[in-house]
Amino acid sequence: MSKVVYNFSAGPSVLPKQATEAAAAAIADYANTGIGILEMSHRSKPIEGMVAETESLLRELLSIPSGYEILFLGGGASLQFCMAPINLLAQDASADYTDTGVWAAKAIKEAKRFGKVNVISSSKNSVYDHIPKDFKQTDGATYLHITSNNTIYGTQWKEFPTANTYLVSDMSSDILSRPIDVSKFGLIYAGAQKNMGPAGVATVIVRSDILGKAGREIPTMLDYQTHIPEHSMFNTPPVFSIFVMNQVLHWLKNLGGVSAMEKINAKKSGLLYDALDSSKLFKGTAAKEDRSTMNIPFVFHSSVVPTDKKDALEKDFLTGAKEKGLEQLKGHRSVGGFRASIYNAMPIEGVEQLVSYLCDFEKKII
Ligand SMILES: Cc1ncc(COP(=O)(O)O)c(C=O)c1O
């Protein structure tokens, strides 16, 4: 039997086994057609049906009201950094943005190409260790953009702000981790490769009445209104990625949906945060009230590990973790230390093993 491995990667990240097994089988023969899914036309009945089912599963799981369209597009979340303002923001209008991390900053940079951007709050000066919630929205701003979960820094909006108009959110790293009130949002976008499936597809949930108002010529492929009547089939969509997402959504539904998932995520993250809070060697880096249930960065206490010993001890920690099958725990370079990404598909046993390793390592050092 192969060794049990727990993959704490920030993305692409762990997927439910059920979904990866179904994906492997579908490559050989999709839905008993004798043709593999990679070789099948997106216009064929089985694929059209699968994409439509994926859309309706997502609508059901996130309670997406009527008036909202669901799209599966290529280009990742990064393409949405520009597609959102191209479609929503008129040249002479402005939008409010909250600067909560590198991804938020990238969204800001792209939006500036298409209209005026008001950065109404930022936690950049403290390496994005908290969500800056004290802000004033700009009168007349078209929308308020947030990044619901900041993958690198492990901060998460626990309650969404109420926008004067509507929210636009990058939910790449926490979509489907908890119930959300979609009606607060005009647009939600997310790269799939954390909680939804493999890379290659981004999900867009858009309220259709906000479209068609930007007053600019939009290249066909970048116009949401191109893709809506075509049900994401204007061109060849990333069929295989959508299929894996379909399987992930079935898995989530069978587990009890996003409310059940939220409880599991609270339990998993609680276990790890409790261990970090009671540790004399490790500490979490994010402000307690904004701690993410998805990404948990942590470092050594600098009072215990002097700077000149830090790199070597971090290496020891990671080597020991790998020996125990605890993979991909190295922190992002901007935060340092370690990061455990515990997305929906990370089993609680993985977190328990990590906590046990943290305790053992600490006993060896202190
Ligand atoms: C919050 C967030 N937004 C956007 C991105 C970029 O996503 P993509 O690679 O799909 O463009 C990431 C990737 O990690 C992310 O974590």
mmCIF file with all atom_site columns, C-alpha atoms and ligand atoms in Angstrom, residues 10-12 75-81 103-104 106 147-152 170-174 189-194 199-202 295 339 343, ligand 1:
data_model
loop_
_atom_site.group_PDB
_atom_site.id
_atom_site.type_symbol
_atom_site.label_atom_id
_atom_site.label_alt_id
_atom_site.label_comp_id
_atom_site.label_asym_id
_atom_site.label_entity_id
_atom_site.label_seq_id
_atom_site.pdbx_PDB_ins_code
_atom_site.Cartn_x
_atom_site.Cartn_y
_atom_site.Cartn_z
_atom_site.occupancy
_atom_site.B_iso_or_equiv
_atom_site.pdbx_formal_charge
_atom_site.auth_seq_id
_atom_site.auth_comp_id
_atom_site.auth_asym_id
_atom_site.auth_atom_id
_atom_site.pdbx_PDB_model_num
ATOM   1  C CA . ALA A 1 10  ? -2.428  26.438 -1.542  1.00 0.00 ? 10  ALA A CA 1
ATOM   2  C CA . GLY A 1 11  ? -3.506  25.545 -5.061  1.00 0.00 ? 11  GLY A CA 1
ATOM   3  C CA . PRO A 1 12  ? -3.837  23.568 -7.162  1.00 0.00 ? 12  PRO A CA 1
ATOM   4  C CA . GLY A 1 75  ? -8.258  32.306 -18.190 1.00 0.00 ? 75  GLY A CA 1
ATOM   5  C CA . GLY A 1 76  ? -8.420  31.680 -14.447 1.00 0.00 ? 76  GLY A CA 1
ATOM   6  C CA . ALA A 1 77  ? -9.340  34.239 -11.814 1.00 0.00 ? 77  ALA A CA 1
ATOM   7  C CA . SER A 1 78  ? -6.645  36.516 -13.226 1.00 0.00 ? 78  SER A CA 1
ATOM   8  C CA . LEU A 1 79  ? -8.629  37.095 -16.410 1.00 0.00 ? 79  LEU A CA 1
ATOM   9  C CA . GLN A 1 80  ? -11.549 38.170 -14.230 1.00 0.00 ? 80  GLN A CA 1
ATOM   10 C CA . PHE A 1 81  ? -9.396  40.936 -12.738 1.00 0.00 ? 81  PHE A CA 1
ATOM   11 C CA . TRP A 1 103 ? -4.381  39.180 -5.503  1.00 0.00 ? 103 TRP A CA 1
ATOM   12 C CA . ALA A 1 104 ? -6.463  42.210 -4.533  1.00 0.00 ? 104 ALA A CA 1
ATOM   13 C CA . LYS A 1 106 ? -3.560  42.642 -9.036  1.00 0.00 ? 106 LYS A CA 1
ATOM   14 C CA . THR A 1 147 ? -11.192 39.373 -2.032  1.00 0.00 ? 147 THR A CA 1
ATOM   15 C CA . SER A 1 148 ? -13.214 37.126 0.256   1.00 0.00 ? 148 SER A CA 1
ATOM   16 C CA . ASN A 1 149 ? -10.218 35.042 1.341   1.00 0.00 ? 149 ASN A CA 1
ATOM   17 C CA . ASN A 1 150 ? -6.584  36.058 1.054   1.00 0.00 ? 150 ASN A CA 1
ATOM   18 C CA . THR A 1 151 ? -4.771  32.859 0.213   1.00 0.00 ? 151 THR A CA 1
ATOM   19 C CA . ILE A 1 152 ? -1.264  34.069 0.982   1.00 0.00 ? 152 ILE A CA 1
ATOM   20 C CA . ASP A 1 170 ? -12.808 37.252 -5.940  1.00 0.00 ? 170 ASP A CA 1
ATOM   21 C CA . MET A 1 171 ? -13.763 34.071 -4.067  1.00 0.00 ? 171 MET A CA 1
ATOM   22 C CA . SER A 1 172 ? -11.043 31.872 -5.542  1.00 0.00 ? 172 SER A CA 1
ATOM   23 C CA . SER A 1 173 ? -9.844  30.449 -2.267  1.00 0.00 ? 173 SER A CA 1
ATOM   24 C CA . ASP A 1 174 ? -13.009 30.053 -0.200  1.00 0.00 ? 174 ASP A CA 1
ATOM   25 C CA . TYR A 1 189 ? -15.584 34.946 -9.646  1.00 0.00 ? 189 TYR A CA 1
ATOM   26 C CA . ALA A 1 190 ? -13.291 32.129 -8.630  1.00 0.00 ? 190 ALA A CA 1
ATOM   27 C CA . GLY A 1 191 ? -10.513 30.082 -10.164 1.00 0.00 ? 191 GLY A CA 1
ATOM   28 C CA . ALA A 1 192 ? -11.499 26.463 -9.599  1.00 0.00 ? 192 ALA A CA 1
ATOM   29 C CA . GLN A 1 193 ? -8.167  25.053 -8.462  1.00 0.00 ? 193 GLN A CA 1
ATOM   30 C CA . LYS A 1 194 ? -8.715  25.234 -4.697  1.00 0.00 ? 194 LYS A CA 1
ATOM   31 C CA . ALA A 1 199 ? -7.062  24.622 -12.879 1.00 0.00 ? 199 ALA A CA 1
ATOM   32 C CA . GLY A 1 200 ? -8.308  25.616 -16.302 1.00 0.00 ? 200 GLY A CA 1
ATOM   33 C CA . VAL A 1 201 ? -11.753 26.880 -15.437 1.00 0.00 ? 201 VAL A CA 1
ATOM   34 C CA . ALA A 1 202 ? -12.979 29.928 -13.576 1.00 0.00 ? 202 ALA A CA 1
ATOM   35 C CA . ASN A 1 295 ? -5.206  28.975 4.626   1.00 0.00 ? 295 ASN A CA 1
ATOM   36 C CA . ARG A 1 339 ? 1.289   27.630 5.523   1.00 0.00 ? 339 ARG A CA 1
ATOM   37 C CA . TYR A 1 343 ? -9.495  23.394 1.760   1.00 0.00 ? 343 TYR A CA 1
HETATM 38 C C1 . LIG B 2 .   ? -7.484  34.822 -4.084  1.00 0.00 ? 1   LIG B C1 1
HETATM 39 C C2 . LIG B 2 .   ? -6.874  34.477 -5.405  1.00 0.00 ? 1   LIG B C2 1
HETATM 40 N N1 . LIG B 2 .   ? -7.247  35.183 -6.491  1.00 0.00 ? 1   LIG B N1 1
HETATM 41 C C3 . LIG B 2 .   ? -6.736  34.922 -7.704  1.00 0.00 ? 1   LIG B C3 1
HETATM 42 C C4 . LIG B 2 .   ? -5.795  33.937 -7.889  1.00 0.00 ? 1   LIG B C4 1
HETATM 43 C C5 . LIG B 2 .   ? -5.237  33.682 -9.272  1.00 0.00 ? 1   LIG B C5 1
HETATM 44 O O1 . LIG B 2 .   ? -5.940  32.647 -9.830  1.00 0.00 ? 1   LIG B O1 1
HETATM 45 P P1 . LIG B 2 .   ? -5.597  32.099 -11.308 1.00 0.00 ? 1   LIG B P1 1
HETATM 46 O O2 . LIG B 2 .   ? -4.283  31.441 -11.232 1.00 0.00 ? 1   LIG B O2 1
HETATM 47 O O3 . LIG B 2 .   ? -6.766  31.175 -11.571 1.00 0.00 ? 1   LIG B O3 1
HETATM 48 O O4 . LIG B 2 .   ? -5.599  33.250 -12.244 1.00 0.00 ? 1   LIG B O4 1
HETATM 49 C C6 . LIG B 2 .   ? -5.401  33.160 -6.792  1.00 0.00 ? 1   LIG B C6 1
HETATM 50 C C7 . LIG B 2 .   ? -4.407  32.077 -6.972  1.00 0.00 ? 1   LIG B C7 1
HETATM 51 O O5 . LIG B 2 .   ? -3.869  31.512 -6.055  1.00 0.00 ? 1   LIG B O5 1
HETATM 52 C C8 . LIG B 2 .   ? -5.942  33.455 -5.526  1.00 0.00 ? 1   LIG B C8 1
HETATM 53 O O6 . LIG B 2 .   ? -5.555  32.761 -4.449  1.00 0.00 ? 1   LIG B O6 1
#
